[in-house]
PDB file of C-alpha atoms in Angstrom:
ATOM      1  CA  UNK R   1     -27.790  13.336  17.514  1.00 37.00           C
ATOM      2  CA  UNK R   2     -29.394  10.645  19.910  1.00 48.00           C
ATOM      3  CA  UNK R   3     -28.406  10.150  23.235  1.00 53.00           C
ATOM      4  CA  UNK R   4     -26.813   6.400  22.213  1.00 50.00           C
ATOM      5  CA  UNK R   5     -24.481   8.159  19.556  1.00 49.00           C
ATOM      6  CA  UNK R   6     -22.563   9.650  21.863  1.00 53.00           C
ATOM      7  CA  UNK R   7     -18.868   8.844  22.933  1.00 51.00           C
ATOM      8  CA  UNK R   8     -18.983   8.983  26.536  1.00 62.00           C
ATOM      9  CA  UNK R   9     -15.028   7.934  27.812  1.00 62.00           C
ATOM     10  CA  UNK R  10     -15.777   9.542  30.821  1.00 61.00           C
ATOM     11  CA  UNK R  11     -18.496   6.809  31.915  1.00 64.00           C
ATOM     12  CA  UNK R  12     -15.946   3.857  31.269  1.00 65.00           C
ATOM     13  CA  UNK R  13     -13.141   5.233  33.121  1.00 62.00           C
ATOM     14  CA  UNK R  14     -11.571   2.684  36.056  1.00 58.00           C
ATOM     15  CA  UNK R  15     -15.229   0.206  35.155  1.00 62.00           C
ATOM     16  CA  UNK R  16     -15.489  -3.393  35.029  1.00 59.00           C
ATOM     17  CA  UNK R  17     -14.473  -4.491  31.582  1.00 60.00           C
ATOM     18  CA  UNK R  18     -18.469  -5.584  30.612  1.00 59.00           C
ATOM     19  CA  UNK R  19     -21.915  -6.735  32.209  1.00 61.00           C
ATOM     20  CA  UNK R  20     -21.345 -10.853  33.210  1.00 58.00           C
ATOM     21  CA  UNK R  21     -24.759 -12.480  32.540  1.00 59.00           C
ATOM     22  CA  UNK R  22     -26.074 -15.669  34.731  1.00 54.00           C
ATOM     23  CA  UNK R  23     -25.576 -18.806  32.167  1.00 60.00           C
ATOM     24  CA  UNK R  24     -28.340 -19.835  32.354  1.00 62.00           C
ATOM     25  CA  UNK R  25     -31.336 -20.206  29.376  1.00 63.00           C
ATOM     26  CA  UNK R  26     -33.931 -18.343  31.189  1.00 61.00           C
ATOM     27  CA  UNK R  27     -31.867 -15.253  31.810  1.00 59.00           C
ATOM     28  CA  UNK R  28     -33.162 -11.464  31.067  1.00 55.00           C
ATOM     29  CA  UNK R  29     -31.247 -10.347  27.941  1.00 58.00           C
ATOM     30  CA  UNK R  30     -28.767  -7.385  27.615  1.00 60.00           C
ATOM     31  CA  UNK R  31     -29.984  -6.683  24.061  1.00 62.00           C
ATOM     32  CA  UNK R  32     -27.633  -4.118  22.169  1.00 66.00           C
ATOM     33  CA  UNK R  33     -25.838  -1.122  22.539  1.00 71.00           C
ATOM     34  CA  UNK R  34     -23.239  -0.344  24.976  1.00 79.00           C
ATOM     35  CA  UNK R  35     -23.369  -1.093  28.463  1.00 83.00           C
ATOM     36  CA  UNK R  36     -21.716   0.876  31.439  1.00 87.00           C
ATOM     37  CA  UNK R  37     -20.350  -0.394  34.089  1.00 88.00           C
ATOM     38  CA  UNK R  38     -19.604   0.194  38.017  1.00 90.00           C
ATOM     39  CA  UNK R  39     -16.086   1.657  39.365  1.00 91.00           C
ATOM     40  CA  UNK R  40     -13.373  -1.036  40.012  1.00 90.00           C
ATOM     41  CA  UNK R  41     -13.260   0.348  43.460  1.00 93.00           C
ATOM     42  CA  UNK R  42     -16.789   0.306  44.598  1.00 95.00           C
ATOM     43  CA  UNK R  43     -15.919  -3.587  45.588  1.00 95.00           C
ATOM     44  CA  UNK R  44     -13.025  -2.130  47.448  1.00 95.00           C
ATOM     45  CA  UNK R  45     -15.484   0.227  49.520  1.00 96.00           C
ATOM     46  CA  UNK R  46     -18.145  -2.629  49.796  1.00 95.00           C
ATOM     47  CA  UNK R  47     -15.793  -4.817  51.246  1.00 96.00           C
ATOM     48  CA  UNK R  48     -14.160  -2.575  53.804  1.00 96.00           C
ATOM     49  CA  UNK R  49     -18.018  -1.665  54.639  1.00 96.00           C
ATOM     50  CA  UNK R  50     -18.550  -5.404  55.176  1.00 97.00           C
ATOM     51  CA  UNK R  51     -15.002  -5.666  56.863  1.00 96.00           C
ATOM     52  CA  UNK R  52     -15.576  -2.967  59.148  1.00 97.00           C
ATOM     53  CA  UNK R  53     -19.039  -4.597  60.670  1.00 96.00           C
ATOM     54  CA  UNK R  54     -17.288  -7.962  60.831  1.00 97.00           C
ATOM     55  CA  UNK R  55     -14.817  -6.995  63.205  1.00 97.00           C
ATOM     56  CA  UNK R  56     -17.550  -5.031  65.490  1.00 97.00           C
ATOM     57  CA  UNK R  57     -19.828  -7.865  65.371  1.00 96.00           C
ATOM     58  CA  UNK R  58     -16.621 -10.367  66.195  1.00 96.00           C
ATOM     59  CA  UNK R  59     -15.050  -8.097  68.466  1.00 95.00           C
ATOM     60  CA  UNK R  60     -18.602  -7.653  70.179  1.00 95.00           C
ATOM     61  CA  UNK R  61     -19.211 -11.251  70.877  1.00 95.00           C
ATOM     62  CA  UNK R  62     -15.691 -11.736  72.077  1.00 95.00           C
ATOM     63  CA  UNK R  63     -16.249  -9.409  75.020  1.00 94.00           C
ATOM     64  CA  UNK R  64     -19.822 -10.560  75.924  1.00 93.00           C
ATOM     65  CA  UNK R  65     -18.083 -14.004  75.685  1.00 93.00           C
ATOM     66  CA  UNK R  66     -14.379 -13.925  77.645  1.00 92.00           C
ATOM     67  CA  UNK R  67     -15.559 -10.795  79.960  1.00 90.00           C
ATOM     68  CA  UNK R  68     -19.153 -11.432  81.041  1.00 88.00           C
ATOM     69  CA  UNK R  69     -19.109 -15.471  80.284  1.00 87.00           C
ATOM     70  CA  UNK R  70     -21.963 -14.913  77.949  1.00 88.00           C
ATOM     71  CA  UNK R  71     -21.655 -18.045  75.723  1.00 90.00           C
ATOM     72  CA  UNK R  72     -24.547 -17.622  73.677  1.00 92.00           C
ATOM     73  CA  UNK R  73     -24.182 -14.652  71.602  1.00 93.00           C
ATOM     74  CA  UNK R  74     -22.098 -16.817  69.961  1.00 94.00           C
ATOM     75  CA  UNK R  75     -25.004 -17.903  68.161  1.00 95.00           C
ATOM     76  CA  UNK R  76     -27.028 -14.855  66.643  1.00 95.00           C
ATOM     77  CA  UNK R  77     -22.830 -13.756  65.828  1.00 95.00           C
ATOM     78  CA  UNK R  78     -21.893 -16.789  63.954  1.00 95.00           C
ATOM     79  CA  UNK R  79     -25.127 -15.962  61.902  1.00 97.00           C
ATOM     80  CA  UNK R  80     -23.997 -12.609  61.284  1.00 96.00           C
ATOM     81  CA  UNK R  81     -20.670 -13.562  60.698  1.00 96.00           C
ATOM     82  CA  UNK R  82     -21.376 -16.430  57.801  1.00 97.00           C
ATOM     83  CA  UNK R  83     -24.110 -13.838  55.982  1.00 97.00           C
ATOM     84  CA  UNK R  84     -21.301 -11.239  55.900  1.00 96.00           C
ATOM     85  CA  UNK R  85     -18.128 -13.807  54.752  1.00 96.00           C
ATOM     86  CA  UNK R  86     -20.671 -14.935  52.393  1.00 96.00           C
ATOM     87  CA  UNK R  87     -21.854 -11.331  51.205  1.00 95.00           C
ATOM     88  CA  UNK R  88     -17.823 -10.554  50.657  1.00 96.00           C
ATOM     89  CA  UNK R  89     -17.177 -13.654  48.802  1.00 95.00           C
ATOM     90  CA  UNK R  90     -19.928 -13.051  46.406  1.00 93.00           C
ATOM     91  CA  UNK R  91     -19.125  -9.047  46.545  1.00 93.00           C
ATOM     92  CA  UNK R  92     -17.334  -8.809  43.638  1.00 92.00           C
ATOM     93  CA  UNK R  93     -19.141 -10.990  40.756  1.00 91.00           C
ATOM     94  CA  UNK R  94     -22.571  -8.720  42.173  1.00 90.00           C
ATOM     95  CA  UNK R  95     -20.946  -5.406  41.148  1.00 91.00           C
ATOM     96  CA  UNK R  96     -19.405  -7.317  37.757  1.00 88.00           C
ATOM     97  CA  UNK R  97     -23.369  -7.926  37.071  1.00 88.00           C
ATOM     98  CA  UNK R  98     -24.341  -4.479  37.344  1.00 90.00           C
ATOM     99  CA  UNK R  99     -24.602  -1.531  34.498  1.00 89.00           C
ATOM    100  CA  UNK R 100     -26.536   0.812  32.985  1.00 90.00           C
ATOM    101  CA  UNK R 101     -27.465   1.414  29.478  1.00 88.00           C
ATOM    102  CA  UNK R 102     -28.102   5.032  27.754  1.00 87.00           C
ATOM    103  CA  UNK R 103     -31.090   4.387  25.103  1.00 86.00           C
ATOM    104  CA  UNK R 104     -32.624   6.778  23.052  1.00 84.00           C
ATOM    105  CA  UNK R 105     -35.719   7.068  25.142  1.00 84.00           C
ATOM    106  CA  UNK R 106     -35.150   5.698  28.822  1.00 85.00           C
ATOM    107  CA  UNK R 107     -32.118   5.029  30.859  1.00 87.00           C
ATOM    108  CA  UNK R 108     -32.180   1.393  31.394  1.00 88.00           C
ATOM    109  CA  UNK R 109     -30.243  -0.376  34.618  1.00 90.00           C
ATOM    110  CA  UNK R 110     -29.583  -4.062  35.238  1.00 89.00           C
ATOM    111  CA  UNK R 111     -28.613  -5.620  38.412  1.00 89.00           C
ATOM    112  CA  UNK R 112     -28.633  -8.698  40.000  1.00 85.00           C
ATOM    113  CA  UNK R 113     -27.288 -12.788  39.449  1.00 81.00           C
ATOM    114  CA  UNK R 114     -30.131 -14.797  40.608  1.00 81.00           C
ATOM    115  CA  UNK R 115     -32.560 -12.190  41.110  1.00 85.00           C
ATOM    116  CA  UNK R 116     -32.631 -10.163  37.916  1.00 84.00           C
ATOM    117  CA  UNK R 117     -34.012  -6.737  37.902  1.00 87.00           C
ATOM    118  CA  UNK R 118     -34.218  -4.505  34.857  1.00 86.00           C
ATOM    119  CA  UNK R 119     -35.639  -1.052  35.118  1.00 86.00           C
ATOM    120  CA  UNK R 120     -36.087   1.204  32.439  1.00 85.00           C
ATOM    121  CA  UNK R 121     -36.048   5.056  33.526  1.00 85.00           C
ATOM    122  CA  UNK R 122     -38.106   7.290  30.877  1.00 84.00           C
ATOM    123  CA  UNK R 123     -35.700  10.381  30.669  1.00 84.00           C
ATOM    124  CA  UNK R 124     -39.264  12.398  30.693  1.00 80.00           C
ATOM    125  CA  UNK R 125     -40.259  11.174  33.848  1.00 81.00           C
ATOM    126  CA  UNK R 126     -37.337  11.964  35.797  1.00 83.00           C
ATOM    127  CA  UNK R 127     -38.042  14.539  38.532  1.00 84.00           C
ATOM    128  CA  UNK R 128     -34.722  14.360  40.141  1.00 86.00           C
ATOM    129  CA  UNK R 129     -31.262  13.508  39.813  1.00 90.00           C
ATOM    130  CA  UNK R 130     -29.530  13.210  42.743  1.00 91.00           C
ATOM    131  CA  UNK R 131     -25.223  12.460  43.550  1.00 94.00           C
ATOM    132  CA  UNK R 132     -24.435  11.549  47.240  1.00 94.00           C
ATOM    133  CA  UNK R 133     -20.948   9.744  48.177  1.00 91.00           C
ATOM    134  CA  UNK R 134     -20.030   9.039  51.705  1.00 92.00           C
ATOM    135  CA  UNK R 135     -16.468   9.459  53.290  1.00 93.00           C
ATOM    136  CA  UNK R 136     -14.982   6.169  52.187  1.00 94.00           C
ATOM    137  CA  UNK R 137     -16.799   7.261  48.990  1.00 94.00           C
ATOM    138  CA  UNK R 138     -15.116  10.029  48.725  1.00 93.00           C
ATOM    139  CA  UNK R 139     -11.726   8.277  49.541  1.00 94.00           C
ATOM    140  CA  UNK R 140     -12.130   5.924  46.245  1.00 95.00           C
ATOM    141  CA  UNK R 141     -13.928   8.535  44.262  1.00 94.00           C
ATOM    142  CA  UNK R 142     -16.710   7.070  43.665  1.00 95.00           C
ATOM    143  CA  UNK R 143     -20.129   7.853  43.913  1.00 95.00           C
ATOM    144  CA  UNK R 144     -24.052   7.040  44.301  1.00 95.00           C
ATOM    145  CA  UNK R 145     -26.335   8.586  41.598  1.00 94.00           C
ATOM    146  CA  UNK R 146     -30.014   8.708  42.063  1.00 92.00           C
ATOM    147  CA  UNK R 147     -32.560   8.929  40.037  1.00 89.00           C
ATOM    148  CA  UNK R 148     -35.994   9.433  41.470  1.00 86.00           C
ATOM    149  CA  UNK R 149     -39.437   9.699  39.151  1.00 81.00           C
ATOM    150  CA  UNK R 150     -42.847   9.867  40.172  1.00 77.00           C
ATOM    151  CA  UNK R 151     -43.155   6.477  40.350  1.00 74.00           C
ATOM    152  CA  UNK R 152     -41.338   5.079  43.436  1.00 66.00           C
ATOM    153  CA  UNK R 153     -41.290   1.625  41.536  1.00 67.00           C
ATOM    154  CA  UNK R 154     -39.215   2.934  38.832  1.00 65.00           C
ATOM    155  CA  UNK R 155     -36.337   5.448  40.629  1.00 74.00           C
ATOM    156  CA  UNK R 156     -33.183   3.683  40.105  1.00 88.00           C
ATOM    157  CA  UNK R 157     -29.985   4.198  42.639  1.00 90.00           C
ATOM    158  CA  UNK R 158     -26.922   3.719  40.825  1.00 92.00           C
ATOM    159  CA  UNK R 159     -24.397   3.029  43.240  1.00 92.00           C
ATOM    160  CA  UNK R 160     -20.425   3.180  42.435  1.00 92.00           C
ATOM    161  CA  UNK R 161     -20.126   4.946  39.959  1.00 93.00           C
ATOM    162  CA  UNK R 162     -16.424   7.254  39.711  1.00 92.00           C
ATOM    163  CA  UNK R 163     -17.206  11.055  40.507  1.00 92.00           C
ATOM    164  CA  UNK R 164     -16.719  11.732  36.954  1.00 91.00           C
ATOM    165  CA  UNK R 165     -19.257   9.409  35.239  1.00 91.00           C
ATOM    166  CA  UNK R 166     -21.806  10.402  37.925  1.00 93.00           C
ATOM    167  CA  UNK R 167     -21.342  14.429  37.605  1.00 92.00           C
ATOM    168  CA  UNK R 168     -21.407  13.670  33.460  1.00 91.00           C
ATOM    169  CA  UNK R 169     -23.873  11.502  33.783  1.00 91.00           C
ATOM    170  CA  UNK R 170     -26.071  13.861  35.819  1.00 92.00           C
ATOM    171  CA  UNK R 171     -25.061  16.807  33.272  1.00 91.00           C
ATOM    172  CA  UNK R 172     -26.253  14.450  30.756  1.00 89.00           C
ATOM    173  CA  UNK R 173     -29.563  12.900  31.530  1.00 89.00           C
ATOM    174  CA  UNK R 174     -30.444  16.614  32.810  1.00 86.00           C
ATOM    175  CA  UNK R 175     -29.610  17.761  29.253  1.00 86.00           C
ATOM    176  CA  UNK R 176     -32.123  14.497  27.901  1.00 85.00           C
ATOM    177  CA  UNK R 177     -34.671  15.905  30.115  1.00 78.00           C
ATOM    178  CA  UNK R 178     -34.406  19.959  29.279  1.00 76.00           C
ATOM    179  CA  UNK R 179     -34.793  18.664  25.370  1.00 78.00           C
ATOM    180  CA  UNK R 180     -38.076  16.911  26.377  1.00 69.00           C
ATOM    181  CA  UNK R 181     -39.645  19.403  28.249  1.00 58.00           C
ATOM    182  CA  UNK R 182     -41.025  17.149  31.027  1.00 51.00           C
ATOM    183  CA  UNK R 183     -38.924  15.874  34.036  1.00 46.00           C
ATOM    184  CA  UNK R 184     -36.329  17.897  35.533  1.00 49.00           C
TER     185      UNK R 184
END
């Protein structure tokens, strides 16, 4: 049985409901078969990330500002404060346009809205598959899985994914691997 004929619940469990695609013409394709996608609460962590340096950058200009009277770190602040409002308003459609895709052959992963990437991971070039999850990771159960080859070009992070549908995922493409006798 091929890799892409097997039910895998536990990837889809507490994911985005499918892969949004840009509108426009000139778009990279999904193509077919079934498409995996990110934990619901990987925006949650992402945005509490973003929150988090918000309020040190705000908080940090506020003092240089009403303590020592230094006006202009308003400036290189407000900058940092618009690129992170704007990086947690557009937060959540990002993660929406992420996924992976189990294929016979290669693992292939798809990010991005208006700058597409598609990598496609040969399961017998994989030399390591790594799972790493920070504390607020760990919090929301999610995870990061990594897959490194021996090109650096081609190593793919996966990041929020739940615990469960990185650990079987890991299990999984390390099984892909054992059957091809080259990777792992």
């Amino acid at each position: 049985m091929c890799i892409r004929d097997r039910p895998d619940p536990a990837l889809d469990q507490g994911t985005f409901a499918r892969v949004l695609e840009p509108r426009s013409a000139n778009r990279l394709p999904l193509g077919d078969g079934t498409w995996h996608q990110l934990a619901r609460a990987f925006v949650a962590v992402e945005l509490i990330s973003h929150g988090i340096v918000l309020a040190i950058v705000l908080a940090a200009a506020l003092v240089l500002s009403l303590v020592l009277g230094q006006l202009w770190v308003w400036i290189p602040a407000g900058l940092v404060i618009v690129a992170e409002v704007w990086t947690m308003a557009i937060l959540p459609r990002q993660a929406r346009a992420r996924g992976y895709q189990l294929r016979d052959d290669d693992l292939l992963y798809r990010s991005g809205i208006l700058w597409q990437r598609m990598v496609a991971v040969p399961y017998g070039r994989m030399q390591l598959v790594d799972i790493s999850h920070g504390p607020l990771d760990r919090g929301f159960g999610i995870a990061k899985l990594k897959l490194v080859t021996a090109a650096a070009s081609t190593g793919v992070t996966i990041n929020g994914l739940t615990q469960q549908a990185a650990e079987h995922l890991r299990d999984t493409l390390i099984e892909v691997a054992e059957t091809r006798r080259t990777g792992l």
